[in-house]
Amino acid sequence: RSLHFLAAWFVAVPGAFYLVAGHVSGHFRRHLWPRLRDSQPRILWAELVNHMRLNVPAATGGPDYGLLQKCAYCGVVFVAMPLAVLTGLAMSPTVAAAYPFLQGVLGGFQSARTIHFFSFVAIVLFAIAHVIMVIASGFRRQMRGMTLGR
């Protein structure tokens, strides 16, 4: 368990830097936050059908995310990851002793544990879907872009 808590810092600290950098640079507002005009059920449905058929357009090399991608990224960045960190802290005996209200807010230790588990499942499913979409949209081009910046 102590290794689990130690490993959590490798998620929490870079995640906090990412949130600050994304906010300061405007990346979240410009690229990740879904626009109201794009949030129509027919657009979401069409993207969902295309993704389920693995009919995704080739990557362009820029952050031009579709509506489904924006929703998935926002769900992970603003909901699943913060919940995983918060519930992990609530389950820590040291943190729970120092801040007992944290478990109360989350409905107790077992509720925090359940929320932590489902956050983990959402993050893992996101990662699996992410890898599948990278492969479907051109693996070599994507890997070259991620590693060499081209």
PDB file of C-alpha atoms in Angstrom:
ATOM      1  CA  ARG A   1       0.000   0.000   0.000  1.00  0.00           C
ATOM      2  CA  SER A   2       2.830   2.402   0.751  1.00  0.00           C
ATOM      3  CA  LEU A   3       4.213   1.898  -2.777  1.00  0.00           C
ATOM      4  CA  HIS A   4       0.773   2.709  -4.144  1.00  0.00           C
ATOM      5  CA  PHE A   5       0.706   5.982  -2.190  1.00  0.00           C
ATOM      6  CA  LEU A   6       4.264   6.758  -3.307  1.00  0.00           C
ATOM      7  CA  ALA A   7       3.404   6.093  -6.957  1.00  0.00           C
ATOM      8  CA  ALA A   8       0.394   8.402  -6.656  1.00  0.00           C
ATOM      9  CA  TRP A   9       2.752  11.372  -6.345  1.00  0.00           C
ATOM     10  CA  PHE A  10       3.973  10.583  -9.870  1.00  0.00           C
ATOM     11  CA  VAL A  11       0.396  11.244 -10.999  1.00  0.00           C
ATOM     12  CA  ALA A  12      -0.574  14.091  -8.672  1.00  0.00           C
ATOM     13  CA  VAL A  13       2.454  16.364  -9.083  1.00  0.00           C
ATOM     14  CA  PRO A  14       2.735  16.272 -12.914  1.00  0.00           C
ATOM     15  CA  GLY A  15      -1.072  16.438 -13.078  1.00  0.00           C
ATOM     16  CA  ALA A  16      -1.063  19.634 -11.030  1.00  0.00           C
ATOM     17  CA  PHE A  17       1.607  21.134 -13.304  1.00  0.00           C
ATOM     18  CA  TYR A  18      -0.457  20.127 -16.346  1.00  0.00           C
ATOM     19  CA  LEU A  19      -3.581  21.791 -14.932  1.00  0.00           C
ATOM     20  CA  VAL A  20      -1.728  25.012 -14.169  1.00  0.00           C
ATOM     21  CA  ALA A  21       0.082  25.070 -17.541  1.00  0.00           C
ATOM     22  CA  GLY A  22      -3.122  24.248 -19.445  1.00  0.00           C
ATOM     23  CA  HIS A  23      -4.996  27.028 -17.706  1.00  0.00           C
ATOM     24  CA  VAL A  24      -2.245  29.641 -17.998  1.00  0.00           C
ATOM     25  CA  SER A  25      -1.511  28.882 -21.661  1.00  0.00           C
ATOM     26  CA  GLY A  26      -5.204  28.791 -22.597  1.00  0.00           C
ATOM     27  CA  HIS A  27      -4.863  25.243 -23.981  1.00  0.00           C
ATOM     28  CA  PHE A  28      -7.972  24.038 -22.162  1.00  0.00           C
ATOM     29  CA  ARG A  29     -10.115  26.930 -23.371  1.00  0.00           C
ATOM     30  CA  ARG A  30      -8.850  26.848 -26.980  1.00  0.00           C
ATOM     31  CA  HIS A  31      -8.484  23.117 -27.602  1.00  0.00           C
ATOM     32  CA  LEU A  32     -10.168  20.924 -24.978  1.00  0.00           C
ATOM     33  CA  TRP A  33     -13.311  22.615 -23.746  1.00  0.00           C
ATOM     34  CA  PRO A  34     -16.255  21.651 -26.033  1.00  0.00           C
ATOM     35  CA  ARG A  35     -17.929  24.631 -27.661  1.00  0.00           C
ATOM     36  CA  LEU A  36     -21.656  25.012 -27.243  1.00  0.00           C
ATOM     37  CA  ARG A  37     -22.296  25.176 -31.008  1.00  0.00           C
ATOM     38  CA  ASP A  38     -20.487  21.841 -31.480  1.00  0.00           C
ATOM     39  CA  SER A  39     -22.324  20.121 -28.632  1.00  0.00           C
ATOM     40  CA  GLN A  40     -25.324  18.997 -30.628  1.00  0.00           C
ATOM     41  CA  PRO A  41     -26.619  15.442 -30.191  1.00  0.00           C
ATOM     42  CA  ARG A  42     -26.417  14.686 -33.928  1.00  0.00           C
ATOM     43  CA  ILE A  43     -22.732  15.706 -34.066  1.00  0.00           C
ATOM     44  CA  LEU A  44     -21.936  13.628 -30.991  1.00  0.00           C
ATOM     45  CA  TRP A  45     -23.847  10.653 -32.425  1.00  0.00           C
ATOM     46  CA  ALA A  46     -22.079  10.897 -35.805  1.00  0.00           C
ATOM     47  CA  GLU A  47     -18.662  10.999 -34.117  1.00  0.00           C
ATOM     48  CA  LEU A  48     -19.586   8.088 -31.855  1.00  0.00           C
ATOM     49  CA  VAL A  49     -20.639   5.976 -34.841  1.00  0.00           C
ATOM     50  CA  ASN A  50     -17.441   6.846 -36.734  1.00  0.00           C
ATOM     51  CA  HIS A  51     -15.277   5.984 -33.734  1.00  0.00           C
ATOM     52  CA  MET A  52     -17.069   2.684 -33.128  1.00  0.00           C
ATOM     53  CA  ARG A  53     -16.429   1.752 -36.774  1.00  0.00           C
ATOM     54  CA  LEU A  54     -12.774   2.853 -36.341  1.00  0.00           C
ATOM     55  CA  ASN A  55     -13.426   5.295 -39.170  1.00  0.00           C
ATOM     56  CA  VAL A  56     -11.269   8.089 -37.837  1.00  0.00           C
ATOM     57  CA  PRO A  57      -9.592  10.679 -40.036  1.00  0.00           C
ATOM     58  CA  ALA A  58      -5.815  10.673 -40.297  1.00  0.00           C
ATOM     59  CA  ALA A  59      -4.111  12.826 -37.723  1.00  0.00           C
ATOM     60  CA  THR A  60      -3.204  16.305 -38.898  1.00  0.00           C
ATOM     61  CA  GLY A  61      -0.490  16.906 -36.347  1.00  0.00           C
ATOM     62  CA  GLY A  62      -2.336  19.640 -34.500  1.00  0.00           C
ATOM     63  CA  PRO A  63      -4.699  19.744 -31.565  1.00  0.00           C
ATOM     64  CA  ASP A  64      -7.905  19.803 -33.624  1.00  0.00           C
ATOM     65  CA  TYR A  65      -9.904  17.481 -31.413  1.00  0.00           C
ATOM     66  CA  GLY A  66     -13.377  16.251 -32.283  1.00  0.00           C
ATOM     67  CA  LEU A  67     -16.306  16.608 -29.898  1.00  0.00           C
ATOM     68  CA  LEU A  68     -15.980  13.050 -28.603  1.00  0.00           C
ATOM     69  CA  GLN A  69     -12.254  13.526 -27.973  1.00  0.00           C
ATOM     70  CA  LYS A  70     -12.871  16.800 -26.158  1.00  0.00           C
ATOM     71  CA  CYS A  71     -15.482  15.165 -23.931  1.00  0.00           C
ATOM     72  CA  ALA A  72     -13.189  12.218 -23.191  1.00  0.00           C
ATOM     73  CA  TYR A  73     -10.182  14.429 -22.408  1.00  0.00           C
ATOM     74  CA  CYS A  74     -12.248  16.750 -20.213  1.00  0.00           C
ATOM     75  CA  GLY A  75     -13.729  13.762 -18.398  1.00  0.00           C
ATOM     76  CA  VAL A  76     -10.276  12.376 -17.626  1.00  0.00           C
ATOM     77  CA  VAL A  77      -8.494  15.679 -16.936  1.00  0.00           C
ATOM     78  CA  PHE A  78     -11.206  17.410 -14.904  1.00  0.00           C
ATOM     79  CA  VAL A  79     -13.183  14.517 -13.382  1.00  0.00           C
ATOM     80  CA  ALA A  80     -11.496  11.097 -13.271  1.00  0.00           C
ATOM     81  CA  MET A  81      -7.938  12.119 -12.372  1.00  0.00           C
ATOM     82  CA  PRO A  82      -8.886  14.664  -9.683  1.00  0.00           C
ATOM     83  CA  LEU A  83     -11.355  12.161  -8.222  1.00  0.00           C
ATOM     84  CA  ALA A  84      -8.697   9.449  -8.180  1.00  0.00           C
ATOM     85  CA  VAL A  85      -6.261  11.739  -6.362  1.00  0.00           C
ATOM     86  CA  LEU A  86      -8.876  13.076  -3.938  1.00  0.00           C
ATOM     87  CA  THR A  87     -10.261   9.650  -3.058  1.00  0.00           C
ATOM     88  CA  GLY A  88      -6.734   8.268  -2.758  1.00  0.00           C
ATOM     89  CA  LEU A  89      -5.901  10.991  -0.264  1.00  0.00           C
ATOM     90  CA  ALA A  90      -9.140  10.300   1.620  1.00  0.00           C
ATOM     91  CA  MET A  91      -8.152   6.636   1.990  1.00  0.00           C
ATOM     92  CA  SER A  92      -4.675   7.468   3.288  1.00  0.00           C
ATOM     93  CA  PRO A  93      -4.614   6.877   7.058  1.00  0.00           C
ATOM     94  CA  THR A  94      -2.390   9.931   7.653  1.00  0.00           C
ATOM     95  CA  VAL A  95      -4.517  12.285   5.564  1.00  0.00           C
ATOM     96  CA  ALA A  96      -7.753  10.862   6.997  1.00  0.00           C
ATOM     97  CA  ALA A  97      -6.452  11.494  10.521  1.00  0.00           C
ATOM     98  CA  ALA A  98      -5.435  15.067   9.693  1.00  0.00           C
ATOM     99  CA  TYR A  99      -8.528  15.908   7.608  1.00  0.00           C
ATOM    100  CA  PRO A 100     -11.381  13.626   8.730  1.00  0.00           C
ATOM    101  CA  PHE A 101     -13.974  15.707   6.873  1.00  0.00           C
ATOM    102  CA  LEU A 102     -12.525  14.449   3.570  1.00  0.00           C
ATOM    103  CA  GLN A 103     -13.898  10.944   4.063  1.00  0.00           C
ATOM    104  CA  GLY A 104     -17.187  12.416   5.223  1.00  0.00           C
ATOM    105  CA  VAL A 105     -17.521  14.494   2.059  1.00  0.00           C
ATOM    106  CA  LEU A 106     -16.963  11.368  -0.032  1.00  0.00           C
ATOM    107  CA  GLY A 107     -19.417   9.259   1.973  1.00  0.00           C
ATOM    108  CA  GLY A 108     -16.916   7.316   4.078  1.00  0.00           C
ATOM    109  CA  PHE A 109     -13.916   5.103   3.448  1.00  0.00           C
ATOM    110  CA  GLN A 110     -15.749   2.461   1.427  1.00  0.00           C
ATOM    111  CA  SER A 111     -17.430   5.018  -0.816  1.00  0.00           C
ATOM    112  CA  ALA A 112     -14.063   6.699  -1.409  1.00  0.00           C
ATOM    113  CA  ARG A 113     -12.618   3.305  -2.283  1.00  0.00           C
ATOM    114  CA  THR A 114     -15.438   2.575  -4.741  1.00  0.00           C
ATOM    115  CA  ILE A 115     -15.126   5.998  -6.405  1.00  0.00           C
ATOM    116  CA  HIS A 116     -11.341   5.505  -6.572  1.00  0.00           C
ATOM    117  CA  PHE A 117     -11.819   2.150  -8.302  1.00  0.00           C
ATOM    118  CA  PHE A 118     -14.287   3.473 -10.884  1.00  0.00           C
ATOM    119  CA  SER A 119     -12.033   6.469 -11.579  1.00  0.00           C
ATOM    120  CA  PHE A 120      -9.206   4.016 -12.214  1.00  0.00           C
ATOM    121  CA  VAL A 121     -11.406   1.989 -14.578  1.00  0.00           C
ATOM    122  CA  ALA A 122     -12.362   5.142 -16.499  1.00  0.00           C
ATOM    123  CA  ILE A 123      -8.700   6.148 -16.837  1.00  0.00           C
ATOM    124  CA  VAL A 124      -7.659   2.676 -18.021  1.00  0.00           C
ATOM    125  CA  LEU A 125     -10.510   2.533 -20.553  1.00  0.00           C
ATOM    126  CA  PHE A 126      -9.494   5.990 -21.784  1.00  0.00           C
ATOM    127  CA  ALA A 127      -5.889   4.824 -22.186  1.00  0.00           C
ATOM    128  CA  ILE A 128      -6.943   1.697 -24.103  1.00  0.00           C
ATOM    129  CA  ALA A 129      -9.242   3.698 -26.389  1.00  0.00           C
ATOM    130  CA  HIS A 130      -6.491   6.266 -26.846  1.00  0.00           C
ATOM    131  CA  VAL A 131      -4.007   3.621 -28.023  1.00  0.00           C
ATOM    132  CA  ILE A 132      -6.600   2.105 -30.375  1.00  0.00           C
ATOM    133  CA  MET A 133      -7.326   5.528 -31.894  1.00  0.00           C
ATOM    134  CA  VAL A 134      -3.594   6.238 -32.329  1.00  0.00           C
ATOM    135  CA  ILE A 135      -3.240   2.966 -34.224  1.00  0.00           C
ATOM    136  CA  ALA A 136      -6.381   3.604 -36.295  1.00  0.00           C
ATOM    137  CA  SER A 137      -5.328   7.123 -37.292  1.00  0.00           C
ATOM    138  CA  GLY A 138      -1.843   6.203 -38.483  1.00  0.00           C
ATOM    139  CA  PHE A 139       0.513   4.602 -35.988  1.00  0.00           C
ATOM    140  CA  ARG A 140       3.815   5.554 -37.628  1.00  0.00           C
ATOM    141  CA  ARG A 141       2.791   9.151 -38.234  1.00  0.00           C
ATOM    142  CA  GLN A 142       1.484   9.479 -34.680  1.00  0.00           C
ATOM    143  CA  MET A 143       4.582   7.931 -33.096  1.00  0.00           C
ATOM    144  CA  ARG A 144       6.834  10.150 -35.199  1.00  0.00           C
ATOM    145  CA  GLY A 145       4.831  13.184 -34.101  1.00  0.00           C
ATOM    146  CA  MET A 146       4.886  12.217 -30.433  1.00  0.00           C
ATOM    147  CA  THR A 147       8.562  11.347 -30.270  1.00  0.00           C
ATOM    148  CA  LEU A 148      10.210  13.610 -32.836  1.00  0.00           C
ATOM    149  CA  GLY A 149       7.699  16.440 -32.998  1.00  0.00           C
ATOM    150  CA  ARG A 150       7.008  16.037 -36.719  1.00  0.00           C
TER     151      ARG A 150
END
